[in-house]
Structure formats: C-alpha cells, structure tokens
XYZ file of C-alpha atoms in Angstrom:
342
model
C 2.656 -11.076 -19.980
C 3.308 -14.177 -17.899
C 4.971 -14.609 -14.516
C 8.551 -13.491 -14.019
C 11.451 -15.758 -14.892
C 13.678 -17.053 -12.089
C 16.127 -14.213 -12.758
C 13.239 -11.754 -12.853
C 11.962 -13.071 -9.520
C 15.381 -12.458 -7.956
C 15.451 -8.885 -9.266
C 11.942 -8.302 -7.963
C 12.870 -9.568 -4.486
C 15.864 -7.223 -4.443
C 13.582 -4.338 -5.330
C 11.040 -5.287 -2.646
C 13.705 -5.670 0.028
C 15.786 -2.704 -1.126
C 16.821 -0.331 1.637
C 15.017 -1.254 4.870
C 11.982 0.978 5.308
C 9.545 1.951 8.027
C 6.233 0.502 6.897
C 2.890 1.201 8.554
C 0.182 -1.468 8.204
C -3.257 -0.465 9.441
C -5.334 -3.511 10.300
C -2.099 -5.464 10.649
C -3.513 -8.089 13.017
C -6.191 -9.234 10.590
C -6.090 -12.225 8.256
C -4.474 -10.369 5.354
C -2.683 -7.731 7.415
C -0.825 -10.293 9.522
C 0.435 -12.133 6.435
C 1.612 -8.794 5.031
C 3.404 -7.879 8.278
C 5.100 -11.276 8.340
C 6.310 -10.958 4.753
C 7.595 -7.402 5.246
C 9.541 -8.407 8.351
C 11.089 -11.325 6.470
C 12.367 -8.805 3.918
C 14.132 -6.778 6.618
C 11.741 -3.867 7.022
C 10.541 -2.236 10.243
C 6.786 -2.741 10.558
C 4.332 -0.704 12.627
C 1.020 -2.514 13.042
C -1.844 -0.149 13.880
C -4.993 -1.961 14.985
C -7.774 -1.764 17.561
C -8.273 -5.556 17.430
C -12.022 -5.286 16.840
C -11.942 -8.025 14.200
C -8.221 -8.777 14.013
C -6.553 -11.088 16.533
C -3.397 -10.601 18.547
C -2.560 -14.284 18.120
C -2.067 -13.688 14.388
C 1.112 -11.802 15.307
C 2.136 -13.809 18.370
C 4.802 -15.756 16.450
C 6.366 -12.421 15.483
C 6.184 -10.811 18.924
C 9.904 -11.205 19.649
C 10.968 -9.537 16.412
C 12.507 -6.175 17.408
C 11.426 -4.709 14.078
C 7.714 -5.178 14.798
C 5.893 -2.454 16.734
C 2.217 -2.884 17.627
C 0.075 0.162 18.411
C -3.473 -0.236 19.732
C -5.421 2.514 17.970
C -8.756 3.038 16.225
C -8.133 4.356 12.694
C -11.333 6.405 12.920
C -9.266 8.742 15.111
C -6.352 10.795 13.691
C -2.736 9.726 14.142
C 0.690 10.725 12.899
C 3.298 8.010 12.433
C 6.529 8.452 10.518
C 6.569 5.934 7.666
C 8.003 5.486 4.182
C 5.121 3.276 3.033
C 1.571 2.820 4.335
C -0.662 -0.177 3.635
C -4.257 0.661 4.579
C -5.829 -2.714 5.454
C -8.071 -1.632 8.335
C -11.705 -2.693 7.908
C -14.072 -5.501 8.826
C -14.123 -7.699 5.714
C -16.661 -10.479 6.225
C -20.440 -9.889 5.993
C -21.210 -10.950 9.605
C -18.544 -8.557 10.894
C -19.413 -5.515 8.843
C -23.179 -6.001 9.153
C -22.888 -6.276 12.946
C -21.811 -2.612 13.051
C -22.681 -1.058 9.687
C -22.149 2.552 10.763
C -18.814 1.699 12.340
C -17.795 -0.184 9.178
C -18.616 2.762 6.933
C -16.731 5.163 9.201
C -13.732 2.817 9.452
C -13.435 2.847 5.680
C -14.075 6.547 5.159
C -12.342 8.056 8.196
C -9.696 5.333 8.140
C -8.818 6.278 4.558
C -8.898 9.993 5.386
C -6.541 9.669 8.360
C -4.176 7.333 6.482
C -4.034 9.806 3.590
C -3.406 12.714 5.950
C -0.547 10.708 7.460
C 0.868 10.026 3.985
C 0.528 13.692 3.052
C 2.408 14.751 6.196
C 5.219 12.202 5.884
C 5.558 11.881 2.100
C 4.808 8.160 2.280
C 3.535 6.080 -0.603
C 0.139 4.711 0.429
C -1.504 1.514 -0.806
C -5.241 0.972 -0.368
C -6.755 -2.478 0.043
C -10.004 -2.002 -1.829
C -12.323 -4.820 -2.835
C -14.191 -6.486 -5.671
C -17.322 -5.469 -3.763
C -17.004 -2.068 -5.446
C -18.443 -3.842 -8.507
C -21.556 -4.891 -6.566
C -23.635 -7.580 -8.297
C -21.914 -7.197 -11.674
C -23.763 -7.126 -14.972
C -20.589 -8.056 -16.858
C -17.988 -10.778 -16.358
C -15.074 -10.940 -15.914
C -14.922 -7.629 -14.064
C -12.446 -5.115 -15.455
C -11.196 -2.068 -13.598
C -13.097 0.171 -16.031
C -16.437 -1.355 -14.986
C -18.258 1.142 -12.759
C -20.313 -1.434 -10.891
C -23.873 -2.280 -9.938
C -24.041 -1.484 -6.231
C -27.123 -1.103 -4.042
C -26.334 2.013 -1.941
C -29.122 1.320 0.593
C -28.822 -2.433 1.146
C -27.299 -4.343 4.072
C -23.938 -4.690 2.284
C -23.717 -0.995 1.388
C -21.783 -0.058 4.537
C -18.833 -2.047 3.190
C -19.351 -1.642 -0.565
C -19.908 2.110 -0.452
C -17.305 2.566 2.273
C -14.662 1.087 -0.005
C -15.939 3.061 -3.009
C -15.755 6.282 -0.981
C -12.245 5.395 0.162
C -11.155 5.037 -3.463
C -12.640 8.478 -4.160
C -10.620 9.979 -1.314
C -7.431 8.316 -2.533
C -7.700 9.722 -6.038
C -8.782 13.160 -4.801
C -5.759 13.324 -2.476
C -3.565 12.244 -5.368
C -4.921 14.926 -7.690
C -5.219 17.686 -5.098
C -2.224 17.103 -2.831
C 0.107 14.976 -4.932
C -0.021 12.048 -2.503
C 1.588 8.940 -4.012
C -1.225 6.377 -4.069
C -1.853 2.836 -5.259
C -5.239 1.085 -5.105
C -5.770 -2.684 -5.361
C -9.168 -4.367 -5.566
C -9.060 -7.674 -3.694
C -11.152 -10.615 -4.881
C -12.040 -13.554 -2.599
C -8.899 -14.562 -0.713
C -8.385 -17.515 1.622
C -5.738 -19.369 3.616
C -4.406 -19.938 7.142
C -5.407 -17.417 9.843
C -8.926 -16.988 8.550
C -11.254 -16.959 11.541
C -13.424 -20.087 11.843
C -16.453 -17.858 12.491
C -15.806 -15.127 9.942
C -18.711 -16.135 7.704
C -16.694 -16.434 4.479
C -17.592 -19.305 2.215
C -14.315 -21.271 2.372
C -13.932 -21.035 6.144
C -17.639 -21.869 6.571
C -17.437 -24.988 4.424
C -14.126 -26.248 5.838
C -15.196 -25.797 9.471
C -18.611 -27.365 8.848
C -17.057 -30.334 7.045
C -14.415 -30.960 9.708
C -17.054 -30.839 12.446
C -19.477 -33.079 10.563
C -22.107 -30.367 10.236
C -24.238 -29.557 7.210
C -22.552 -27.368 4.603
C -24.835 -24.372 4.212
C -25.283 -22.823 0.779
C -27.263 -19.609 0.540
C -29.264 -19.729 -2.670
C -29.013 -22.343 -5.407
C -25.212 -22.603 -5.278
C -24.746 -21.605 -8.910
C -23.335 -18.192 -7.962
C -19.639 -18.118 -8.829
C -16.538 -17.026 -6.967
C -12.827 -16.790 -7.775
C -10.503 -17.798 -4.956
C -6.968 -16.426 -4.514
C -4.566 -17.985 -2.016
C -3.232 -15.485 0.516
C 0.466 -15.853 -0.424
C -0.334 -14.932 -4.023
C -2.328 -11.887 -2.949
C 0.487 -10.585 -0.735
C 2.896 -10.991 -3.652
C 0.582 -8.808 -5.725
C 0.517 -6.085 -3.078
C 4.300 -6.106 -2.757
C 4.697 -5.770 -6.507
C 2.196 -2.919 -6.543
C 4.027 -1.139 -3.711
C 7.270 -0.878 -5.726
C 5.660 -0.188 -9.103
C 6.404 3.165 -10.833
C 4.471 6.172 -9.514
C 2.138 6.363 -12.563
C 0.845 2.880 -11.666
C -1.854 4.104 -9.278
C -4.535 1.539 -10.072
C -7.203 0.665 -9.337
C -5.914 -2.771 -10.213
C -7.588 -6.147 -9.700
C -5.776 -8.738 -7.580
C -7.433 -12.133 -7.623
C -7.485 -15.546 -9.230
C -9.408 -15.638 -12.516
C -10.319 -19.315 -12.015
C -14.118 -19.390 -11.556
C -16.050 -21.948 -9.496
C -19.653 -22.219 -8.413
C -20.281 -22.284 -4.682
C -21.743 -25.762 -5.146
C -18.529 -26.964 -6.818
C -16.539 -25.566 -3.900
C -18.741 -27.374 -1.367
C -18.323 -30.676 -3.203
C -14.551 -30.184 -3.391
C -14.313 -29.512 0.354
C -16.370 -32.618 1.141
C -14.150 -34.745 -1.084
C -10.889 -33.374 0.314
C -11.919 -33.666 3.974
C -13.605 -37.055 3.597
C -16.553 -35.588 5.447
C -19.990 -37.213 5.374
C -21.698 -33.868 5.905
C -24.689 -33.002 3.756
C -25.116 -29.944 1.558
C -28.200 -27.945 2.507
C -29.650 -24.810 0.941
C -31.036 -21.725 2.646
C -32.491 -18.491 1.269
C -30.071 -16.382 -0.752
C -28.450 -13.457 1.048
C -29.599 -9.960 0.066
C -27.474 -8.412 -2.724
C -25.270 -11.512 -2.877
C -23.324 -11.194 -6.175
C -24.098 -13.853 -8.793
C -20.634 -13.681 -10.357
C -17.141 -12.857 -9.184
C -14.271 -13.202 -11.627
C -11.429 -10.709 -12.033
C -9.898 -9.612 -15.276
C -6.218 -9.433 -14.262
C -4.829 -8.141 -17.550
C -3.563 -4.975 -15.827
C -1.843 -6.933 -13.052
C -0.171 -9.198 -15.605
C 0.961 -6.261 -17.722
C 1.902 -3.643 -15.115
C 3.055 -5.873 -12.233
C 4.023 -9.064 -14.081
C 1.837 -10.825 -11.529
C -0.565 -13.706 -11.648
C -1.529 -16.254 -8.994
C 0.406 -19.509 -8.845
C -1.443 -21.544 -6.191
C -4.335 -23.539 -7.614
C -7.510 -23.970 -5.568
C -6.957 -27.604 -4.618
C -3.420 -26.910 -3.371
C -4.554 -23.874 -1.396
C -7.465 -25.792 0.088
C -5.113 -28.545 1.259
C -3.093 -25.985 3.232
C -6.226 -24.271 4.557
C -7.907 -27.526 5.612
C -4.720 -28.612 7.420
C -4.646 -25.270 9.269
C -8.268 -25.519 10.399
C -7.931 -29.210 11.274
C -5.056 -28.402 13.622
C -6.726 -25.320 15.067
C -10.153 -26.879 15.599
C -8.602 -30.010 17.058
C -6.759 -27.942 19.652
C -9.877 -25.890 20.421
C -12.101 -28.945 20.752
C -9.565 -30.665 23.005
C -9.453 -27.574 25.223
C -13.256 -27.536 25.463
C -13.333 -31.241 26.289
C -10.677 -30.771 28.978
C -12.679 -27.921 30.469
C -15.829 -30.008 30.551
C -13.944 -32.861 32.163
C -12.777 -30.548 34.922
C-alpha cells in the first residue's frame, strides 16, 4: 500500500489533531523528542516534556518556550512519577554510542526503569503509550532487510549491550504490561534518523561526516566503509509515530520505522564531500566493536497498517541538514573567534 492520497492526508491530519489532548513526551528535549513536541503543539495539543537534560538540550525547545501549551518538567525517568496524560511517548534514552557508552549502567537503567515508570503512569491514567525502540534490537543482523519477526543477533555482553539490551528489555516490559494489565501499547523500532537539531558531537555517522566536512577535517570511517545504513529524515519519522499513535488498538507493533534505501558508509561520505564542496580526505580507522554490517528495514507493516512510507530522499534531507550545521557551526566558530579576540 502506497502513501495516502491528498484527501487521505487531510483525513489523517484531522484524526491526529482530533480533540486536543494532554500528551506526555519523555526525553522531549532530545533530537527526536523536540521535533515530536513541536509537531504535537502545532496540532493543538498540550505537551508535557519530561527530561533531565543529560543528553537533550534546552535550546531544542527554546523557540517553543512562549507556547502556553508546552510544560517542561526537569525529572529523571529512572525515578517514579505520576502525570495525567491521554497519550505518552517514551523517548527518554541516550541514543548515540558515545553517549550511552559513557554511562552504560545509567543507559540500561534509563531504558528499563524509564519504561517501567512510563508504563506505570499509563496504567494509572489509562493513557495509550508509544515506545521508541530501535533497530539495534536486531544487533548485527544475519538477514536483510530486517523484518519485525527477526529475533536478532545481539551480543549481550559487549559495549553496545547497555543500549541494545535495554531497548529489548523495554519491549518485553511493554508487551507484559499489555498482556497482564491491559495497557494500550504501541512499539516502533527506529532505524537511523537524521536532520536539524542533531548534536555536532553526538557521534552519529551523518553528523560526524557533515561537521568534519564543513570544518575541513578528515572524514573518519570505522572499518572498510562497506557496512550499510538506511537513513530516514526526521520529519518522515515523526509522521510515522503520529500515524502509529492513532492506529487501532490491535496495532501494537513492534513496527519498523525507517527508510529502506540502503547506502554504504563510504557512499555517504562521498556524497557529503560532494554536497559540501569540502576538500577533506576520507580516512579509515579500526572498526567499532559489534558495529552492524547491515541496516535496512522491511517496512511492509508500516505501509500496510499505517499507510506510511518516507518521502524525503537522502540528498534532499542532507541539503537541509548541511544547511543547519553550516549555520550552527558558523555561529559557534564566530563566538569562539570573538572570545579569543577579547
């Protein structure tokens, strides 16, 4: 099933907007969470952002600060809370390898306890709860593209396990709460996503390459560069989550959300160099431990159950992302230069 017609898109937007709701977004100041908060506010909902700002940034929400329908609560999701909400999006977790490997125990607990406390909140309030899971639950896959029925090839003792197994455990909790307590759940598995508001230092491949190219530094590839990734632009991903949130109750997932277009890391590096006009070199370093060789989602379920598929092609999304980083890095570099001049 392809994307919705124009009339279908209008009907979908009516369904998403619907009656204004109170919507809780954990991790709402992060890259993805802030885009979700922004979209929900634009649809007329009241949004409660719950975040301890350990990896998220307040500036991601600064342009929304005057909106009376946005409420920001500084709280660590590893501690219990009770917030009245109609819908909960659980987005709280470090998501880039440097972040989650810097505090592996904290990352695991954020995913496990964060899921537990969000589910307890949903159980108490009757909210529908949507979990932002990850393609990392598939580990280093032995089959491609990855379908939701694939059980994965995950190293439970490696340096990435704190995130991979944390997300897998969170999915377990979601389905156990659904079966045991009747909590209305929906689980989406996010594949590589990119766009404005990514942190320049977050260690993800697109932000790494764009920042290195704009600053004239070597583009660093870990391994031979033939490992593949599938890149979904952030606006498309948020559309998928919104569709999932208003899907019928039996549509619990897990459901893949990502772009099935597959590129090698080397192809991505060459594209970034071409689009930025950078003269940076491509250099290779040792491959990261447990780095997946392939990432490509099978989105048949999303097409069928949500009538969703990504619309933004990689080159178009990269243009927007490069422009964002060019503006941001230019401002940062000018501030540094001014400070040095003083």
